[in-house]
Coordinates of C-alpha atoms in Angstrom, one line a residue:
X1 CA -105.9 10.3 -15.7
X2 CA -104.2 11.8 -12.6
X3 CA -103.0 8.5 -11.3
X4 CA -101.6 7.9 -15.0
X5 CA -99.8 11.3 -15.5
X6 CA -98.0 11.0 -12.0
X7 CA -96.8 7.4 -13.1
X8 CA -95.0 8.9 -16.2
X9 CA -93.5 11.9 -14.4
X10 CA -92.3 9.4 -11.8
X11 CA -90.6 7.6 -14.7
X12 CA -89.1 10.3 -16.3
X13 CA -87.5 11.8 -13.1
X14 CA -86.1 8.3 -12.8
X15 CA -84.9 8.3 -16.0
X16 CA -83.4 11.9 -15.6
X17 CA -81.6 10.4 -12.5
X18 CA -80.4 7.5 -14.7
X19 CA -79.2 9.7 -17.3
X20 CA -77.2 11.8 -15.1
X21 CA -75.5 8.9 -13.1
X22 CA -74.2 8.0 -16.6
X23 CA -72.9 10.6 -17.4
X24 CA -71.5 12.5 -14.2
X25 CA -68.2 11.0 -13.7
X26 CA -66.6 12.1 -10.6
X27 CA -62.6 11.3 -11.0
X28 CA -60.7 10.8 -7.3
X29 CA -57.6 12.5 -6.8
X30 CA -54.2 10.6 -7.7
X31 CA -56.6 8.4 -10.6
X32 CA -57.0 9.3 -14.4
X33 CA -60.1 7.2 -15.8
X34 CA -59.9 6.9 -20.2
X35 CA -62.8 8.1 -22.4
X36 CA -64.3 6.1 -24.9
X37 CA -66.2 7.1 -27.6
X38 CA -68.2 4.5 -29.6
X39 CA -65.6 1.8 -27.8
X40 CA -62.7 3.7 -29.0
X41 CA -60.3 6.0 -26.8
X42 CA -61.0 9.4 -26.8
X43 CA -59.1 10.9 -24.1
X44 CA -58.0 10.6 -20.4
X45 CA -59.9 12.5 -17.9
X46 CA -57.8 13.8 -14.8
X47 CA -59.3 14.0 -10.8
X48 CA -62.3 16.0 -10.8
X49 CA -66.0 16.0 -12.7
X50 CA -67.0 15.1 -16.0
X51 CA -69.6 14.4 -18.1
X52 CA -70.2 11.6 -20.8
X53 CA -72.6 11.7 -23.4
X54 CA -75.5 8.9 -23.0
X55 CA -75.1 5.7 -24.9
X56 CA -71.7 7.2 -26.6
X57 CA -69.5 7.3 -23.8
X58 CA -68.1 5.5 -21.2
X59 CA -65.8 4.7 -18.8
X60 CA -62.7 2.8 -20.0
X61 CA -59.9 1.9 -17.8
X62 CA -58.9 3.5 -14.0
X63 CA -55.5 3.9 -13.7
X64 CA -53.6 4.8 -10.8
X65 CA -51.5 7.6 -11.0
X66 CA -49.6 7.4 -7.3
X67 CA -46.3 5.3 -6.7
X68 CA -47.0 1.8 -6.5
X69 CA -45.1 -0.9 -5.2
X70 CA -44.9 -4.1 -6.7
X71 CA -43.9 -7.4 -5.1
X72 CA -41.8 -10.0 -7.4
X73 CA -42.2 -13.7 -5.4
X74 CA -38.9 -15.7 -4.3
X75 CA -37.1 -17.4 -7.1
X76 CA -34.6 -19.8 -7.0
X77 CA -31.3 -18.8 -9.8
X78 CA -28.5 -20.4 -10.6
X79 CA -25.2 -18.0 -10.5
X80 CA -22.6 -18.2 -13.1
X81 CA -20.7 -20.4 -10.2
X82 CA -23.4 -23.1 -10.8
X83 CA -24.7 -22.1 -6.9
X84 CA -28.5 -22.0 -6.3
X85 CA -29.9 -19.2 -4.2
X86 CA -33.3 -17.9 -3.8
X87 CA -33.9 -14.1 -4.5
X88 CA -36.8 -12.0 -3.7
X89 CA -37.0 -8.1 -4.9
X90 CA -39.5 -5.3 -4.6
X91 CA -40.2 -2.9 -7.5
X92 CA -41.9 1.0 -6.6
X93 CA -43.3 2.2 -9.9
X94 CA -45.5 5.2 -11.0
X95 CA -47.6 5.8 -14.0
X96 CA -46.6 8.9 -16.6
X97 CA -49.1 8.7 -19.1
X98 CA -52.4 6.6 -18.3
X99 CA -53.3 6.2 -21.8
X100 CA -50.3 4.0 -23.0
X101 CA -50.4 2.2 -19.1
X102 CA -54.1 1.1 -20.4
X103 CA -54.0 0.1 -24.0
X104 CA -50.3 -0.5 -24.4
X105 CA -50.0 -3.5 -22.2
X106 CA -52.9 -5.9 -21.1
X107 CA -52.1 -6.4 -17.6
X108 CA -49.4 -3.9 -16.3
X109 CA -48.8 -5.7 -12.9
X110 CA -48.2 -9.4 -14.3
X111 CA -45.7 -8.0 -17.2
X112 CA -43.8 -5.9 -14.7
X113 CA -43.6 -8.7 -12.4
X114 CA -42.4 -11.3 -15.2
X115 CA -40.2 -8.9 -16.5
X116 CA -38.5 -8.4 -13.3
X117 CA -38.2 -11.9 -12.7
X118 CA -37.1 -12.4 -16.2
X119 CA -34.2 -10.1 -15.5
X120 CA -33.0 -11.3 -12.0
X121 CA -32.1 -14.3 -13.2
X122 CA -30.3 -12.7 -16.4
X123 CA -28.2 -10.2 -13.7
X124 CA -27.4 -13.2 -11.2
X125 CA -26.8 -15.3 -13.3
X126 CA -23.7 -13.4 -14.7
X127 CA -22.0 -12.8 -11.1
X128 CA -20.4 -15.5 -9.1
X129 CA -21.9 -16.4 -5.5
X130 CA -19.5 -14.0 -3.6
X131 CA -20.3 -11.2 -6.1
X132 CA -24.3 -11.9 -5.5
X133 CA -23.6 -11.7 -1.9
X134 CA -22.0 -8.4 -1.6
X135 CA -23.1 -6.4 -4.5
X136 CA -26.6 -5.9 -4.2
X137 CA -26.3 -2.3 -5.5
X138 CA -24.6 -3.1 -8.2
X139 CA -27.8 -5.4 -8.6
X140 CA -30.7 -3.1 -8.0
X141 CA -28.6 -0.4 -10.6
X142 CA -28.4 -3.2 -13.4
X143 CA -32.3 -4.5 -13.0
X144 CA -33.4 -0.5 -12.4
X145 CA -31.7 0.1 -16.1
X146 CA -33.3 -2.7 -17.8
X147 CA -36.8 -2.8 -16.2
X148 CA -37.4 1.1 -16.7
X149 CA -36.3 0.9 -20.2
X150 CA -38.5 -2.3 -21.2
X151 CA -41.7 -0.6 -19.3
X152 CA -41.2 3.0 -20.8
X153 CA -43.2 2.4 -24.0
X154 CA -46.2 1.6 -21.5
X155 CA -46.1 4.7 -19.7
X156 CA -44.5 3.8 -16.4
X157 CA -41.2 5.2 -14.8
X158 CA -39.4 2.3 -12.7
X159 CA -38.2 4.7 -9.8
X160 CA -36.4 1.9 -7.8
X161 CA -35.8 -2.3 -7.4
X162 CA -34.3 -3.3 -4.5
X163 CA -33.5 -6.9 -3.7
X164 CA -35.3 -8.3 -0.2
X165 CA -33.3 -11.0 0.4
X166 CA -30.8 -13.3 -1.2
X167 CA -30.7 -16.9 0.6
X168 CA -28.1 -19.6 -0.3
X169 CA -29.0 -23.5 0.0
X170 CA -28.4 -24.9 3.6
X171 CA -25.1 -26.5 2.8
X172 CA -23.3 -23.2 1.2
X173 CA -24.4 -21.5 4.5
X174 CA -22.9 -24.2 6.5
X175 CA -19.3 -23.9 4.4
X176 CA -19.5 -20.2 4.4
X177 CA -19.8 -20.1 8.1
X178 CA -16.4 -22.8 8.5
X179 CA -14.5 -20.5 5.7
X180 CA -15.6 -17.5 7.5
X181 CA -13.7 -18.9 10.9
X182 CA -10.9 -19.9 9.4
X183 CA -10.6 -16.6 8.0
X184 CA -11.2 -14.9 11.2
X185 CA -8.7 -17.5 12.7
X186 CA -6.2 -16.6 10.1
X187 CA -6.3 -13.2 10.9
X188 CA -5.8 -13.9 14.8
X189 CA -2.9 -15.9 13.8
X190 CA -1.3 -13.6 11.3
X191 CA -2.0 -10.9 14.5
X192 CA -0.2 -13.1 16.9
X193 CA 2.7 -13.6 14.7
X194 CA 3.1 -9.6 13.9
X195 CA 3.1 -9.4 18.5
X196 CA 5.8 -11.8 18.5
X197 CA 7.5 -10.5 15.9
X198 CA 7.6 -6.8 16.9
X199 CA 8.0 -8.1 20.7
X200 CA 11.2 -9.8 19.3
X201 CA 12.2 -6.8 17.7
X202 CA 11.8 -4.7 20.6
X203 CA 14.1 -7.1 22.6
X204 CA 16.5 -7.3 20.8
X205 CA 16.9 -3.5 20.1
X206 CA 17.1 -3.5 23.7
X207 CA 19.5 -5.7 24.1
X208 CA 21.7 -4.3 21.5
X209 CA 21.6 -0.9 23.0
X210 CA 22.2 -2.4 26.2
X211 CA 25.4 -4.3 24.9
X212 CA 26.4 -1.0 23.1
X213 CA 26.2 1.3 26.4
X214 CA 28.4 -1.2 28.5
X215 CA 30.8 -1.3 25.9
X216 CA 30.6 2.7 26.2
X217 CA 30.9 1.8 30.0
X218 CA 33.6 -1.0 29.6
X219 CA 35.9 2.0 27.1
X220 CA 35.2 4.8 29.5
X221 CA 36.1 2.7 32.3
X222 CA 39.4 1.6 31.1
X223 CA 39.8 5.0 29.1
X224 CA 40.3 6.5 32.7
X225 CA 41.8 3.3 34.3
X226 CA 44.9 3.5 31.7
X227 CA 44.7 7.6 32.7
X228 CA 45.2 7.1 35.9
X229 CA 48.2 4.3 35.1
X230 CA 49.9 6.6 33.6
X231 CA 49.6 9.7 36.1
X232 CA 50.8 7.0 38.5
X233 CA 53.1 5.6 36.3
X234 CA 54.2 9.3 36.6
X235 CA 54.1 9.7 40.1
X236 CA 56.7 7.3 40.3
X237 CA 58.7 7.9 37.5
X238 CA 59.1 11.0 39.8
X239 CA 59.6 9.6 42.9
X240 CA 62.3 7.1 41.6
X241 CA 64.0 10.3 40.0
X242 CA 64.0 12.0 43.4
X243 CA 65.2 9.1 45.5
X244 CA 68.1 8.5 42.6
X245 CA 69.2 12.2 42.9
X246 CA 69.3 11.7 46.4
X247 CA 71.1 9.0 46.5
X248 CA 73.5 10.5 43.8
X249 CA 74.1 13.0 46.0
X250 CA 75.3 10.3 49.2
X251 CA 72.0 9.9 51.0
X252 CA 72.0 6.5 51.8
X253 CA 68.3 6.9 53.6
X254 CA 66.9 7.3 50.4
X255 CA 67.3 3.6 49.2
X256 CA 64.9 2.8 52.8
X257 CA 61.9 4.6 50.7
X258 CA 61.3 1.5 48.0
X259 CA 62.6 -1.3 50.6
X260 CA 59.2 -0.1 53.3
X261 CA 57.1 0.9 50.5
X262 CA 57.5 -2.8 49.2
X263 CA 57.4 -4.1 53.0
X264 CA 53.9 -1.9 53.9
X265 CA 52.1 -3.1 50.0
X266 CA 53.2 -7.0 50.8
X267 CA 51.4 -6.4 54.7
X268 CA 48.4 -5.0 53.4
X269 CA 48.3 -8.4 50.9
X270 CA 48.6 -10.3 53.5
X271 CA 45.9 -8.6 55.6
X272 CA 43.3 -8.3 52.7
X273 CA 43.7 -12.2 51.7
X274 CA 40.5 -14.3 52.0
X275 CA 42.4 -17.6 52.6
X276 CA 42.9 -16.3 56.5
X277 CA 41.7 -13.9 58.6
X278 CA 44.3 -14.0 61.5
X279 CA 48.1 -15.0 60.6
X280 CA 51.2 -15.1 62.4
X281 CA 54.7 -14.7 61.1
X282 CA 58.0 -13.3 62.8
X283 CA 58.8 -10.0 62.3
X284 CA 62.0 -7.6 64.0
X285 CA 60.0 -4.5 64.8
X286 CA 63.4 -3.0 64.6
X287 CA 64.0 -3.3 60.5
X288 CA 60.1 -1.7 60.1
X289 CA 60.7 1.0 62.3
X290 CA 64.7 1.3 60.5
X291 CA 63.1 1.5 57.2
X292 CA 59.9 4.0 58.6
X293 CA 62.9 6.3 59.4
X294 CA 64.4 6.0 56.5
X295 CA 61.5 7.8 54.9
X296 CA 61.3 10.1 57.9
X297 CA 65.0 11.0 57.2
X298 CA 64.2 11.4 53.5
X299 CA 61.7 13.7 54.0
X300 CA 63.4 15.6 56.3
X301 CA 65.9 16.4 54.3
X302 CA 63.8 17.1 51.3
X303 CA 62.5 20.0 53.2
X304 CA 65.6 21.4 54.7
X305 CA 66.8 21.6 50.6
X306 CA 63.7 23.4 49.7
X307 CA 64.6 26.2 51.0
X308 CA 67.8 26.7 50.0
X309 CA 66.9 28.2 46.6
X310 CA 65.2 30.9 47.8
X311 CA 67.3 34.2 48.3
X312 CA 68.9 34.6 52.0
X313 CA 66.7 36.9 53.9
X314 CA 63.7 36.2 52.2
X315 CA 60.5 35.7 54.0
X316 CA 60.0 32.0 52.1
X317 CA 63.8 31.7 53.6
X318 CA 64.1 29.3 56.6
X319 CA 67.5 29.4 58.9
X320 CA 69.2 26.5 58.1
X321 CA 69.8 24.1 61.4
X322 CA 72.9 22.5 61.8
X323 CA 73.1 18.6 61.4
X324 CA 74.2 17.2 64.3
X325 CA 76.1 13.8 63.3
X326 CA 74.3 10.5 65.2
X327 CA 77.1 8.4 66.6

């Protein structure tokens, strides 16, 4: 009888242990596990302990409840250019409301997945090659719109796609690459042009206000050249006026002032001409050294006349000397 009673308690703790293992439910954190009740939903149970009622409840679907991130596999899609290319993209999700992620859709991953895939080729497909190239934003925006609204009735919130990588066949790489130096060789050209240009310009402003400062030069030059014609011009207007007043007056010496100023101008031509450096000619010292006193005499007498306007007795006066006549 002992060895019979211990049997049964034996299976009744076991079944106690049994009992409670079904219906302790220990929820982790960043899960919520659904309730059912006679193999209908009941209610979600967040992190933490429950308990189920025996042979009633149990255990219905796990859902995560932490941001997720889904992988979408390469693709190849035609763009509206008629260009293949192969696209990848990543999708990070998270689930709002566990209930509608676990009865609202049978296999959340595989529809978000197709639906994503679904879409990519809608978006690219629209764009031209150049566009799919350099608008990946644009993109990500257009398949983040679509994707969150199509997965909302199941309880998820799309929080970002982005696009891995977009790879065109081998041949559009190859042209790209050949447009893309000609492009760049363009631009070196259209550079090299603009330096020639602008050096061009710069020369020729430089020689323009080179020609316009030596015709400043050239007109200052001969501005004063013609000035200093006419002060000479002048000066001998004067002179002549003197050596005809002179001569009005019966001084015959005066007439000797033009005849070896003309003698002394043609001997310094002859002296500063390249053709020769030594020349001989016959000369009477005698007419030189006549017409050199000429001018002596000239002068002389200009000075004794000065004088003579001043008052007599003045200090400016001088005594006038009396000519001697040359025999």
């Amino acid at each position: 009888m002992f060895e019979s009673g211990t049997i049964w308690v034996v299976l009744a703790l076991v079944g106690i242990i049994i009992v409670a293992i079904k219906t302790l439910v220990i929820v982790p954190q960043g899960f919520e596990y659904t309730r059912e009740r006679l193999g209908k939903f009941d209610h979600s149970m967040p992190p933490g302990p429950h308990w189920l009622i025996p042979f009633f409840d149990n255990v219905g679907q796990k859902i995560n409840m932490m941001e997720q991130v889904l992988d979408v596999p390469r693709q190849e899609v035609i763009t509206k250019d008629n260009a293949m290319v192969a696209i990848d993209a990543v999708v990070f999700y998270q689930v709002l409301d566990a209930p509608k992620a676990a009865y609202e859709v049978a296999n959340l991953r595989l529809a978000m997945v197709n639906l994503t895939m679904t879409n990519i080729r809608t978006v690219v497909g629209s764009m031209d090659l150049d566009e799919t190239l350099s608008k990946r934003d644009e993109i990500n925006h257009r398949l983040l719109k679509v994707v969150d609204d199509a997965t909302t009735p199941w309880g998820v919130k799309c929080t970002r796609i982005e696009i891995k990588d977009i790879t065109p066949p081998a041949n559009l790489i190859e042209a790209m690459g050949r447009q893309m130096k000609a492009e760049r060789e363009k631009r070196a050209n259209i550079l090299d042009a603009e330096g020639f240009r602008q050096a061009a310009i710069l020369k020729a402003e430089g020689e323009k206000q080179a020609v316009v400062l030596a015709a400043e030069g050239n007109k200052e030059a001969a501005f004063r050249e013609a000035e200093a014609r006419e002060r000479l011009a002048q000066a001998e207007a004067r002179a002549t006026a003197m050596v005809s007043q002179a001569i009005a007056q019966g001084d015959v010496q005066a007439i000797n002032y033009f005849v070896a100023q003309k003698y002394v101008e043609a001997l310094k031509e002859f002296a500063a001409s390249p053709n020769q450096k030594v020349f001989m000619m016959p000369m009477e010292s005698a007419g030189l050294l006549g017409a050199l006193g000429g001018i002596a005499e000239l002068a002389k007498d200009a000075m004794q006349r000065q004088p003579s306007s001043l008052p007599p007795g003045s200090p400016g006066a001088a005594r006038t000397v009396p000519r001697v006549p040359q025999s």
